[in-house]
Coordinates of C-alpha atoms in Angstrom, one line a residue:
Chain P
M1 CA -4.6 -24.3 30.5
E2 CA -2.9 -27.4 30.6
Q3 CA -4.7 -30.1 28.3
Q4 CA -5.1 -33.7 29.0
P5 CA -5.0 -36.2 26.0
L6 CA -8.3 -37.2 24.7
P7 CA -9.3 -40.8 25.4
G8 CA -8.9 -42.4 22.0
S9 CA -9.8 -39.8 19.3
G10 CA -12.3 -38.3 21.6
S11 CA -16.0 -37.9 21.5
M12 CA -17.2 -35.5 19.9
A13 CA -19.3 -34.0 23.0
E14 CA -15.6 -34.2 24.5
V15 CA -14.0 -32.4 21.7
I16 CA -16.4 -29.7 21.9
D17 CA -16.4 -29.2 25.4
R18 CA -12.6 -28.9 25.4
Y19 CA -12.5 -26.7 22.2
Q20 CA -15.6 -24.5 22.1
T21 CA -14.0 -21.5 23.8
T22 CA -10.8 -22.0 21.6
V23 CA -13.2 -21.7 18.4
Y24 CA -15.8 -19.4 19.7
G25 CA -13.3 -17.1 21.0
L26 CA -11.0 -16.8 17.8
A27 CA -14.5 -16.1 15.8
L28 CA -15.8 -13.8 17.8
A29 CA -12.4 -11.8 17.8
R30 CA -12.3 -12.2 14.2
L31 CA -15.7 -11.2 13.4
G32 CA -17.0 -9.0 16.6
S33 CA -20.4 -10.6 16.3
P34 CA -21.7 -13.1 19.1
A35 CA -24.0 -14.1 16.6
D36 CA -21.6 -14.8 13.8
A37 CA -19.1 -16.4 16.4
D38 CA -22.0 -18.4 16.9
D39 CA -22.8 -19.7 13.3
V40 CA -19.0 -20.4 12.7
F41 CA -18.7 -22.1 15.9
Q42 CA -21.6 -24.4 14.6
E43 CA -19.8 -25.1 11.2
V44 CA -16.4 -25.6 12.4
F45 CA -17.4 -28.1 14.7
L46 CA -19.9 -29.7 11.7
A47 CA -16.9 -29.7 9.6
Y48 CA -14.7 -31.3 12.2
F49 CA -17.3 -34.2 12.7
Q50 CA -18.0 -34.7 8.9
S51 CA -14.1 -34.7 8.2
G52 CA -13.8 -37.7 10.1
K53 CA -9.9 -36.5 10.3
T54 CA -7.5 -38.1 12.7
F55 CA -5.1 -35.9 14.5
R56 CA -1.3 -36.7 15.7
D57 CA -1.9 -35.2 19.0
E58 CA -3.9 -32.3 20.4
E59 CA -2.0 -29.9 19.1
H60 CA -2.5 -30.9 15.9
R61 CA -6.0 -30.9 16.6
K62 CA -6.5 -27.3 18.0
A63 CA -4.3 -26.3 15.1
W64 CA -6.9 -27.6 12.6
L65 CA -9.7 -26.1 14.3
L66 CA -7.9 -22.5 14.4
R67 CA -6.9 -22.7 10.7
T68 CA -10.7 -23.8 10.2
T69 CA -12.4 -21.5 12.3
L70 CA -10.3 -18.8 10.2
N71 CA -11.1 -20.2 7.1
L72 CA -14.9 -20.3 7.8
C73 CA -14.5 -16.9 9.1
R74 CA -13.3 -15.6 6.2
R75 CA -15.9 -17.2 4.1
L76 CA -18.9 -15.7 5.9
T77 CA -17.5 -12.0 5.7
H78 CA -16.7 -12.8 2.1
S79 CA -20.1 -14.6 1.1
S80 CA -22.0 -12.6 -1.3
W81 CA -25.2 -13.1 0.8
R82 CA -23.4 -10.9 3.8
R83 CA -22.4 -8.8 1.3
R84 CA -25.9 -7.7 0.4
T85 CA -27.5 -7.9 3.6
V86 CA -27.8 -5.7 6.6
P87 CA -27.6 -7.9 9.9
L88 CA -30.1 -7.0 12.5
E89 CA -27.7 -6.4 15.2
E90 CA -25.6 -4.0 12.8
G91 CA -25.8 -0.8 14.6
Q92 CA -26.4 -2.1 17.7
V93 CA -24.0 -2.5 20.4
S94 CA -22.9 -6.0 21.5
P95 CA -23.0 -7.3 24.8
L96 CA -19.7 -7.4 26.3
P97 CA -19.1 -11.0 27.1
F98 CA -17.0 -10.6 30.5
R99 CA -17.9 -10.6 34.1
E100 CA -15.3 -8.1 35.3
P101 CA -15.2 -4.4 34.1
E102 CA -11.1 -4.3 33.5
E103 CA -12.0 -7.3 31.3
N104 CA -14.4 -6.2 28.9
R105 CA -12.2 -2.8 28.6
V106 CA -9.1 -5.0 27.5
W107 CA -11.4 -6.8 25.1
Q108 CA -13.3 -3.5 23.9
A109 CA -9.5 -2.1 23.1
L110 CA -8.1 -5.2 21.7
T111 CA -11.3 -5.4 19.3
S112 CA -10.8 -1.9 18.2
L113 CA -7.4 -2.8 16.8
E114 CA -6.7 -3.5 12.8
E115 CA -7.0 -7.3 12.7
N116 CA -3.8 -7.6 11.4
Y117 CA -2.6 -7.1 14.9
R118 CA -5.6 -8.0 16.6
L119 CA -5.3 -11.8 15.8
P120 CA -1.8 -12.6 16.6
L121 CA -2.1 -10.9 20.0
Y122 CA -5.9 -12.7 20.9
L123 CA -3.8 -15.8 19.7
F124 CA -0.8 -15.7 21.9
Y125 CA -2.6 -14.0 25.2
F126 CA -6.1 -15.8 25.1
Q127 CA -4.9 -19.2 23.3
E128 CA -1.3 -19.0 24.4
L129 CA 0.3 -19.7 21.2
S130 CA 3.9 -19.4 20.5
T131 CA 5.0 -17.3 17.9
Q132 CA 5.6 -20.2 15.7
E133 CA 2.2 -21.7 16.0
I134 CA 0.8 -18.1 15.8
A135 CA 2.9 -18.1 12.1
H136 CA 1.3 -21.1 11.3
V137 CA -2.4 -20.6 12.1
L138 CA -2.2 -17.6 10.5
S139 CA 0.4 -18.3 7.4
L140 CA 2.7 -15.8 8.3
R141 CA 6.4 -15.9 8.9
P142 CA 7.6 -16.0 12.2
G143 CA 9.0 -12.7 12.4
T144 CA 6.0 -11.4 10.7
V145 CA 4.0 -12.1 13.7
R146 CA 6.5 -10.8 16.2
M147 CA 6.6 -7.6 14.5
R148 CA 2.9 -7.3 15.0
L149 CA 2.7 -8.4 18.4
S150 CA 5.5 -5.7 19.2
R151 CA 3.1 -3.0 17.5
G152 CA -0.4 -4.7 18.5
R153 CA 1.1 -4.4 22.3
E154 CA 2.2 -0.7 21.3
Q155 CA -1.2 0.2 20.3
L156 CA -2.8 -1.7 23.2
R157 CA -0.6 0.0 25.4
A158 CA -1.6 3.5 23.9
L159 CA -5.3 2.6 23.7
L160 CA -5.5 1.3 27.9
K161 CA -3.2 4.3 28.6
G162 CA -0.5 2.8 30.2
E163 CA -2.1 0.3 32.0
F164 CA -1.0 -2.6 29.7
D165 CA 2.2 -4.0 30.9
H166 CA 1.5 -7.7 30.6
E167 CA 4.8 -9.2 28.5
Chain K
M1 CA -3.6 -4.7 33.4
N2 CA -0.7 -7.0 35.0
N3 CA -3.6 -8.7 37.2
V4 CA -5.8 -9.4 33.9
D5 CA -6.4 -13.1 33.8
F6 CA -6.8 -13.7 30.0
T7 CA -7.1 -17.5 30.6
A8 CA -10.1 -16.5 32.9
M9 CA -11.3 -14.4 29.9
Q10 CA -10.8 -17.1 27.5
R11 CA -13.1 -19.3 29.7
Q12 CA -15.5 -16.6 29.6
L13 CA -16.0 -16.8 25.7
T14 CA -18.6 -19.5 24.9
P15 CA -20.8 -19.7 22.6
S16 CA -24.8 -19.3 23.5
S17 CA -26.4 -22.1 24.9
Q18 CA -28.8 -21.7 21.6
A19 CA -25.6 -22.4 19.3
R20 CA -24.8 -25.2 20.9
A21 CA -28.1 -26.5 21.4
A22 CA -28.6 -26.0 17.4
L23 CA -25.2 -27.8 17.0
E24 CA -25.9 -30.5 18.8
A25 CA -29.1 -31.2 17.1
R26 CA -27.0 -30.7 13.6
L27 CA -24.4 -33.3 14.5
A28 CA -27.3 -35.7 15.6
S29 CA -29.1 -35.4 12.2
A30 CA -25.8 -35.9 10.5
A31 CA -25.0 -38.9 12.4
S32 CA -28.5 -40.6 11.6
R33 CA -27.7 -39.8 8.0
R34 CA -24.3 -41.1 7.8
R35 CA -25.7 -44.5 10.0
S36 CA -28.4 -44.8 7.3
S37 CA -26.2 -44.7 4.0
R38 CA -23.1 -46.1 5.6
W39 CA -23.1 -48.7 2.8
K40 CA -22.8 -45.6 0.3
Y41 CA -19.6 -44.7 2.3
G42 CA -18.1 -47.6 1.9
L43 CA -18.3 -47.9 -1.7
L44 CA -17.5 -44.3 -2.2
A45 CA -14.0 -45.2 0.3
A46 CA -13.5 -48.1 -1.8
C47 CA -13.7 -45.8 -4.9
I48 CA -11.5 -42.8 -3.2
A49 CA -9.2 -45.6 -2.2
L50 CA -8.6 -47.2 -5.7
A51 CA -8.6 -43.2 -7.1
L52 CA -5.7 -42.4 -4.6
C53 CA -3.5 -45.7 -5.2
A54 CA -3.9 -44.7 -9.3
A55 CA -3.0 -40.8 -8.3
P56 CA 0.4 -41.0 -8.4
L57 CA 0.8 -43.0 -11.8
V58 CA -1.8 -40.5 -13.1
R59 CA -0.2 -37.1 -11.7
Q60 CA 3.3 -38.4 -13.4
Y61 CA 2.3 -39.6 -16.6
V62 CA -1.3 -37.6 -17.4
A63 CA -1.8 -35.0 -15.3
P64 CA -0.4 -31.4 -16.6
Q65 CA 2.1 -29.5 -14.6
H66 CA 2.4 -25.9 -14.5
A67 CA 4.9 -23.9 -15.9
V68 CA 7.9 -22.9 -13.2
Q69 CA 10.6 -20.5 -14.0
S70 CA 14.0 -20.2 -12.3
G71 CA 14.8 -17.8 -10.0
T72 CA 17.7 -16.6 -11.6
Q73 CA 15.9 -16.0 -15.0
G74 CA 12.3 -15.4 -14.1
G75 CA 10.2 -13.1 -11.8
I76 CA 11.3 -9.5 -11.4
S77 CA 14.0 -8.5 -9.6
Y78 CA 13.9 -5.1 -7.1
E79 CA 15.9 -3.7 -9.8
E80 CA 13.8 -4.4 -12.9
Y81 CA 10.8 -3.5 -10.4
A82 CA 12.7 0.2 -9.9
A83 CA 13.2 0.5 -13.7
Q84 CA 9.7 -0.2 -14.6
E85 CA 8.5 2.4 -12.2
G86 CA 10.8 4.4 -14.0
T87 CA 13.6 5.1 -12.0
L88 CA 17.0 3.9 -13.7
T89 CA 19.2 3.7 -10.5
L90 CA 17.9 2.3 -7.2
P91 CA 18.3 5.0 -4.4
K92 CA 21.0 4.0 -2.1
L93 CA 19.9 3.2 1.4
N94 CA 19.9 5.5 4.2
I95 CA 22.6 8.0 4.8
W96 CA 22.6 9.7 7.9
D97 CA 24.9 10.4 10.3
T98 CA 24.7 8.6 13.6
Q99 CA 27.2 6.7 16.0
P100 CA 27.8 3.7 16.7
P101 CA 25.6 1.3 19.1
S102 CA 26.5 0.6 22.6
E103 CA 27.5 -3.1 23.3
S104 CA 24.9 -2.8 25.9
S105 CA 22.0 -1.8 23.4
A106 CA 22.3 -5.2 21.8
N107 CA 23.1 -7.0 25.3
S108 CA 20.3 -5.5 27.5
Y109 CA 17.5 -5.9 24.6
A110 CA 18.0 -9.4 23.8
A111 CA 20.1 -11.7 24.8
G112 CA 21.0 -11.4 28.8
E113 CA 21.2 -15.1 29.0
G114 CA 23.1 -15.9 25.4
V115 CA 26.2 -15.6 23.9
N116 CA 27.3 -12.4 22.6
R117 CA 30.4 -11.4 20.3
D118 CA 31.6 -8.9 17.6
A119 CA 30.0 -8.9 14.5
V120 CA 32.2 -9.0 11.3
Q121 CA 31.1 -8.2 7.9
S122 CA 31.0 -11.8 6.9
D123 CA 28.3 -12.4 9.1
L124 CA 26.0 -9.4 7.8
E125 CA 26.5 -11.0 4.5
A126 CA 25.8 -14.5 5.3
L127 CA 22.2 -13.7 7.6
L128 CA 21.3 -11.7 4.7
G129 CA 21.9 -14.2 1.7
G130 CA 23.5 -11.9 -0.6
S131 CA 20.0 -10.4 -1.3
V132 CA 19.7 -7.1 0.8
P133 CA 23.2 -5.6 0.3
G134 CA 23.2 -6.2 -3.5
M135 CA 19.7 -4.9 -3.5
L136 CA 20.8 -1.8 -1.9
D137 CA 24.0 -1.1 -3.5
W138 CA 26.3 -2.4 -1.1
E139 CA 29.7 -1.8 -2.9
G140 CA 31.9 0.1 -1.3
L141 CA 31.2 -1.4 2.6
S142 CA 34.5 -0.2 4.3
D143 CA 33.3 -1.0 7.7
L144 CA 31.0 -3.4 10.3
W145 CA 31.2 -2.9 13.6
G146 CA 28.2 -4.3 16.0
Y147 CA 27.2 -7.0 18.2
L148 CA 25.4 -10.3 17.7
A149 CA 23.5 -12.0 20.7
F150 CA 22.2 -15.4 20.7
G151 CA 20.1 -16.7 23.5
P152 CA 16.9 -16.6 25.1
P153 CA 15.2 -12.9 24.9
K154 CA 16.1 -11.3 28.4
G155 CA 13.1 -11.8 30.4
A156 CA 11.9 -15.2 28.4
K157 CA 9.1 -16.8 30.4
E158 CA 10.7 -20.2 29.6
A159 CA 14.1 -21.4 30.0
V160 CA 14.2 -24.2 27.8
Q161 CA 16.6 -23.7 24.9
P162 CA 15.2 -23.2 21.6
P163 CA 17.3 -23.6 18.3
L164 CA 20.0 -21.1 18.1
D165 CA 18.1 -19.2 14.7
E166 CA 15.2 -18.7 16.7
L167 CA 17.3 -16.4 19.3
F168 CA 19.3 -14.2 17.3
Y169 CA 19.7 -10.5 17.5
G170 CA 22.6 -8.3 15.9
H171 CA 22.8 -4.4 15.8
F172 CA 25.2 -3.2 13.4
Y173 CA 27.2 0.3 12.8
A174 CA 28.2 0.3 9.2
S175 CA 29.9 2.8 7.2
C176 CA 31.0 3.3 3.3
D177 CA 32.4 5.6 1.1
W178 CA 28.9 7.1 0.9
G179 CA 27.5 7.2 4.5
K180 CA 27.0 5.5 7.9
F181 CA 23.9 3.8 9.1
T182 CA 22.4 1.5 11.5
L183 CA 20.6 -1.5 10.9
M184 CA 19.0 -4.2 13.1
V185 CA 18.6 -8.0 12.1
G186 CA 16.3 -10.1 14.1
G187 CA 16.2 -13.8 13.8
L188 CA 13.4 -16.0 14.0
G189 CA 11.1 -15.8 17.1
T190 CA 13.5 -13.0 18.1
T191 CA 11.9 -9.2 18.7
V192 CA 13.7 -6.6 16.8
S193 CA 11.9 -3.7 18.9
P194 CA 11.6 -0.5 17.0
D195 CA 12.1 1.0 21.0
V196 CA 15.7 0.4 19.8
I197 CA 15.7 3.2 17.2
G198 CA 13.6 5.4 19.6
R199 CA 10.4 5.0 17.7
P200 CA 7.5 6.8 19.5
E201 CA 4.3 4.7 20.6
D202 CA 2.1 7.3 18.8
Y203 CA 3.6 6.8 15.0
P204 CA 0.8 7.7 12.3
G205 CA 0.8 4.8 10.1
D206 CA 2.9 2.0 8.1
A207 CA 2.2 -0.3 5.3
L208 CA 3.5 -3.2 4.0
T209 CA 3.9 -4.2 0.4
V210 CA 6.0 -7.3 -1.1
I211 CA 9.3 -6.6 -3.5
D212 CA 10.7 -9.3 -4.9
G213 CA 9.5 -11.7 -2.5
V214 CA 10.4 -9.4 0.5
E215 CA 8.1 -7.9 2.6
V216 CA 8.7 -4.5 3.2
R217 CA 7.1 -2.2 5.4
A218 CA 7.9 2.1 5.5
A219 CA 6.7 4.0 8.4
R220 CA 7.4 8.0 9.4
F221 CA 6.8 9.6 12.2
T222 CA 8.0 12.2 14.3
D223 CA 9.1 11.9 18.0
A224 CA 8.1 13.8 20.8
D225 CA 10.5 16.5 20.3
G226 CA 9.5 17.1 16.8
T227 CA 12.3 14.9 15.0
S228 CA 11.1 13.0 11.8
Y229 CA 12.2 9.4 11.3
G230 CA 11.4 6.6 8.8
E231 CA 11.5 3.1 9.3
V232 CA 12.1 0.5 6.5
S233 CA 12.0 -2.6 7.8
F234 CA 12.0 -6.2 5.7
T235 CA 11.1 -10.0 6.5
M236 CA 13.3 -12.1 4.3
K237 CA 12.3 -15.4 3.1
S238 CA 15.1 -16.4 5.2
G239 CA 12.9 -15.7 8.2
Y240 CA 15.1 -12.8 9.4
S241 CA 13.6 -9.3 9.8
V242 CA 15.8 -6.1 8.8
F243 CA 15.0 -2.8 10.4
Y244 CA 16.4 0.3 9.0
S245 CA 16.4 3.6 10.8
V246 CA 16.0 6.2 8.3
N247 CA 16.9 9.6 10.1
A248 CA 15.5 13.0 9.5
P249 CA 15.1 14.0 5.7
S250 CA 18.2 15.6 5.0
S251 CA 19.3 13.4 2.7
Q252 CA 17.5 13.1 -0.5
Q253 CA 18.4 9.5 -1.3
T254 CA 16.9 8.6 2.3
E255 CA 13.5 10.2 0.9
E256 CA 13.8 8.7 -2.5
L257 CA 13.6 5.3 -0.8
L258 CA 11.0 6.4 1.4
A259 CA 9.1 7.9 -1.3
R260 CA 9.3 4.8 -3.7
L261 CA 8.2 2.3 -0.6
V262 CA 5.3 4.5 0.2
Q263 CA 4.3 4.5 -3.5
L264 CA 4.5 0.8 -3.5
A265 CA 2.4 0.6 -0.1
V266 CA -0.2 3.1 -1.3
V267 CA -1.1 0.9 -4.1
E268 CA -0.6 -2.4 -2.4
E269 CA -2.0 -1.5 1.2
K270 CA -4.6 1.4 0.7
L271 CA -2.1 3.5 3.1
D272 CA -3.5 7.1 4.2
P273 CA -0.3 8.5 2.2
Q274 CA -0.3 11.8 4.1
A275 CA 0.9 10.0 7.0
L276 CA 3.9 9.2 5.6
T277 CA 5.1 12.4 4.2
P278 CA 7.7 14.1 5.4
E279 CA 6.4 17.1 6.5
G280 CA 7.6 20.1 4.3
T281 CA 9.9 18.1 2.2
S282 CA 7.6 16.8 -0.2
S283 CA 8.2 19.4 -2.9
N284 CA 12.1 17.8 -3.3
T285 CA 11.6 13.9 -2.8
G286 CA 10.4 13.0 -6.1
D287 CA 7.6 11.0 -4.6
A288 CA 4.8 13.9 -5.9
P289 CA 3.3 11.7 -8.6
A290 CA 2.6 9.1 -5.9
Q291 CA 0.9 11.4 -3.7
D292 CA -1.1 12.8 -6.5
G293 CA -2.5 9.3 -7.4
A294 CA -2.6 8.1 -3.6
L295 CA -6.0 10.0 -2.8
P296 CA -7.9 8.9 -5.8
Y297 CA -6.8 5.4 -5.1
E298 CA -8.3 5.6 -1.5
D299 CA -11.5 6.9 -2.6
L300 CA -11.7 4.2 -5.1
M301 CA -11.0 1.7 -2.4
A302 CA -13.2 3.4 0.2
Y303 CA -16.2 3.2 -3.0
F304 CA -15.8 -0.1 -3.0
S305 CA -15.4 -0.8 0.3
A306 CA -19.0 0.8 1.0
Q307 CA -20.6 -0.7 -1.7
Y308 CA -19.4 -4.3 -1.8
G309 CA -18.3 -4.8 1.7
P310 CA -14.8 -4.4 3.1
D311 CA -12.0 -6.3 1.5
C312 CA -14.6 -7.0 -1.2
Y313 CA -14.5 -6.0 -5.4
P314 CA -16.4 -6.1 -8.3
D315 CA -16.1 -8.4 -10.7
W316 CA -15.4 -5.7 -13.4
F317 CA -12.3 -4.6 -11.3
A318 CA -9.1 -6.0 -12.2
G319 CA -6.8 -4.1 -10.1
A320 CA -5.2 -0.2 -10.0
W321 CA -1.8 1.0 -9.2
L322 CA -0.2 4.9 -9.7
D323 CA 1.6 5.3 -13.0
S324 CA 5.1 6.3 -12.3
V325 CA 5.3 8.8 -14.8
S326 CA 2.3 10.8 -14.5
G327 CA 1.3 9.9 -11.2
N328 CA -2.0 8.9 -12.2
L329 CA -4.3 6.6 -10.9
V330 CA -4.6 3.5 -13.6
V331 CA -7.8 1.2 -13.0
A332 CA -7.7 -2.1 -14.9
L333 CA -11.4 -3.4 -16.1
A334 CA -11.6 -7.0 -16.7
E335 CA -12.0 -8.4 -19.9
G336 CA -16.1 -8.8 -21.4
Y337 CA -17.6 -5.8 -19.7
D338 CA -18.9 -2.5 -21.1
A339 CA -16.6 -0.4 -20.2
A340 CA -18.5 3.1 -20.8
P341 CA -20.6 3.0 -17.6
L342 CA -17.5 1.0 -15.4
E343 CA -15.4 3.9 -16.3
Q344 CA -17.9 6.5 -15.7
E345 CA -18.3 4.4 -12.1
V346 CA -15.1 4.8 -11.5
R347 CA -14.6 8.5 -12.1
E348 CA -17.4 9.3 -10.2
A349 CA -15.6 7.6 -7.2
A350 CA -12.3 8.7 -7.5
G351 CA -12.2 11.9 -9.8
D352 CA -11.3 12.4 -13.3
A353 CA -7.6 12.0 -13.5
V354 CA -7.9 8.3 -13.7
T355 CA -6.8 6.0 -16.9
F356 CA -7.7 3.0 -18.0
S357 CA -6.5 -0.6 -18.9
T358 CA -7.8 -4.1 -19.7
A359 CA -7.1 -6.9 -18.1
R360 CA -7.8 -10.7 -18.3
Y361 CA -8.2 -11.4 -14.6
S362 CA -10.6 -10.0 -12.1
Y363 CA -8.9 -8.6 -8.6
A364 CA -10.9 -10.7 -6.8
H365 CA -10.4 -13.8 -8.6
L366 CA -6.6 -13.3 -8.3
L367 CA -7.2 -12.9 -4.6
S368 CA -9.3 -15.8 -4.6
L369 CA -6.3 -17.8 -6.5
Q370 CA -3.7 -16.4 -4.2
D371 CA -6.0 -17.6 -0.9
Q372 CA -6.0 -21.4 -2.5
I373 CA -2.1 -21.1 -3.3
D374 CA -1.6 -20.0 0.3
R375 CA -4.0 -22.9 2.1
R376 CA -1.9 -25.4 -0.3
M377 CA 1.5 -24.2 0.3
Q378 CA 0.7 -24.6 4.1
E379 CA 0.7 -28.2 3.1
E380 CA 4.0 -28.2 1.3
G381 CA 6.0 -27.0 3.9
T382 CA 8.7 -25.1 2.1
A383 CA 9.9 -21.4 1.9
Y384 CA 7.4 -19.2 -0.2
A385 CA 6.1 -15.9 -0.9
S386 CA 3.1 -15.1 -2.8
W387 CA 1.4 -11.6 -4.2
V388 CA -1.1 -10.2 -6.6
D389 CA 0.7 -8.1 -9.2
V390 CA -1.8 -6.2 -10.1
M391 CA 0.5 -4.7 -13.2
E392 CA 1.1 -8.2 -14.6
N393 CA -2.8 -9.4 -13.8
R394 CA -1.5 -12.6 -12.1
V395 CA -0.7 -14.0 -8.7
R396 CA 3.2 -14.2 -8.1
L397 CA 4.4 -17.2 -6.0
E398 CA 8.1 -17.6 -5.4
L399 CA 9.3 -20.8 -3.5
D400 CA 12.5 -22.8 -2.9
A401 CA 11.3 -25.9 -4.7
S402 CA 8.6 -27.1 -6.6
S403 CA 7.1 -30.6 -6.5
S404 CA 5.2 -32.3 -9.1
D405 CA 1.7 -32.2 -6.9
L406 CA 1.9 -28.7 -6.4
L407 CA 2.4 -28.1 -10.3
A408 CA -0.5 -30.3 -10.5
F409 CA -2.5 -28.4 -8.5
L410 CA -1.6 -25.0 -9.9
A411 CA -2.0 -26.5 -13.0
R412 CA -5.5 -27.1 -12.3
L413 CA -5.9 -24.0 -10.5
D414 CA -4.8 -22.1 -13.6
P415 CA -5.5 -24.2 -16.7
A416 CA -4.6 -21.3 -18.6
G417 CA -1.3 -21.0 -17.2
D418 CA -1.1 -17.1 -17.4
A419 CA -3.0 -16.1 -14.0
V420 CA -0.1 -17.7 -11.7
Q421 CA 3.6 -17.1 -12.4
V422 CA 5.9 -19.5 -10.7
T423 CA 9.4 -18.8 -9.4
E424 CA 11.7 -21.4 -8.0
G425 CA 14.8 -21.0 -6.4
S426 CA 14.9 -17.6 -5.4
A427 CA 14.9 -17.9 -1.7
P428 CA 17.8 -16.7 0.2
T429 CA 19.7 -18.8 2.2
T430 CA 21.1 -18.0 5.5
D431 CA 23.2 -21.9 5.6
A432 CA 26.7 -20.0 5.9
C433 CA 25.9 -18.3 9.1
Y434 CA 25.5 -21.1 11.3
D435 CA 29.2 -22.2 10.6
T436 CA 30.1 -18.9 12.6
L437 CA 27.9 -19.3 15.6
P438 CA 30.0 -19.7 18.9
G439 CA 29.2 -23.1 20.5
A440 CA 27.1 -24.2 17.7
D441 CA 27.9 -28.2 16.8

């Protein structure tokens, strides 16, 4: 996923086009619900727009978006409104987001893991972040990230019954 | 799985068209509001700029600062924690019968393209910053033998040479007057695989807690041949990960340590205690009290989760822990609530073997404080550790060094000064080890 610098600070549409899968994917991995991920996707880019923040480079911008996504996910899951309501989709099976059956199987296995393992694995494989970057995004020490990646891989491998050899 | 293209999968993770359209509409609306009231924002910006210019002076002369303790005086040490928990002497770690690691076991795992050399005792002491050896009663160490390996992990995709301290792996075999053990130390960015100690994939569970600023993970599992293992791992403030392999439950000291870690882990991490209990040995491991209270604790947490949502707690709940003497669950109720109906509610959820205490701050409030501190600490760029100390009813923050801005922030966050305890200068240093690295400039 090679990235080219955005012209200037980047128009809003360009920023959304470039990072919508980044934000939405992390929100979906964190929350599991496409509707909630859609909500977080909107809130993140609204916050981005309203913050007027300038970034040193694309890595800085991406890191800010990832951190904001997690913060807003946390706010959503901790909101008193959410605690007192039952989403319509609860109990229903969310449509799987991928075209290939194998991709959906990998995603299902990933999303069945505990969050402690799911998010580092998602950021490592899907977002291609380094352990240092994951540590920054998740506010963990790099050693902890490596530990969770290692154990998450083990669990994923078990869930996929030996088919997961990607390193 | 080898041909799964994660990049292609990532590209498919797009929000719905409705969400995109709604976002664009909201952005357009926000932009319109912004244009129509631009002068207001100009005025606001001028005020903010003025305030920012004055802020350092105000902070220096006016803003209250949160109290901070010296790491050598404040805080709670592991030894103190053990004493508080009812154990006067810290259990020694991990007496077990093993063989020294082979050179290839270190080389083949971590550093095929790096530099390897023999380890000496000073390497380990330097790497651990003098913290762990003292904590684990390191007295009497008579021999240490092992390998240090530096360089990119074998099979690393990129040939770029990162800093040396990101690519360190050590495999140590040590003996002392009370036993022998093996430990592994991994540097920043280096995976110390549990595979090295023969860990099977289907270990039943593990847990993480923090003791004296050190993250501690305890796990128990059974190998395919029926052999029981325990694992204790630490992630030091220095960033190094330390794995101790704890062998079959023949050593009472090993079991004492595991039991203590399990007890802590159960309280902090809602762990299934049965998963960590050595089969058939619980009667002589001294961890029975922890097991007695652990199940009510789990019941209470399950009740909260069902009633209030995952990781959500009622405002009247101020924390829970296991009493080390009775083994009973202790539940703290926040001040200002009618205790009788709440105690009844807790008993209905967790059984009758519960005792109660009161505390000033709710657990949810302390978690919120910790969350705000964690976010702030990301900006500070200093090593730190934070956790909620339920027994003390406060957030504990340990860090290398504090700034006046940070202390002012903490003072605003904790105006009464009793919800956050700040300890400064307690992180171990690893500087000494760099002098011993071969090839280091």
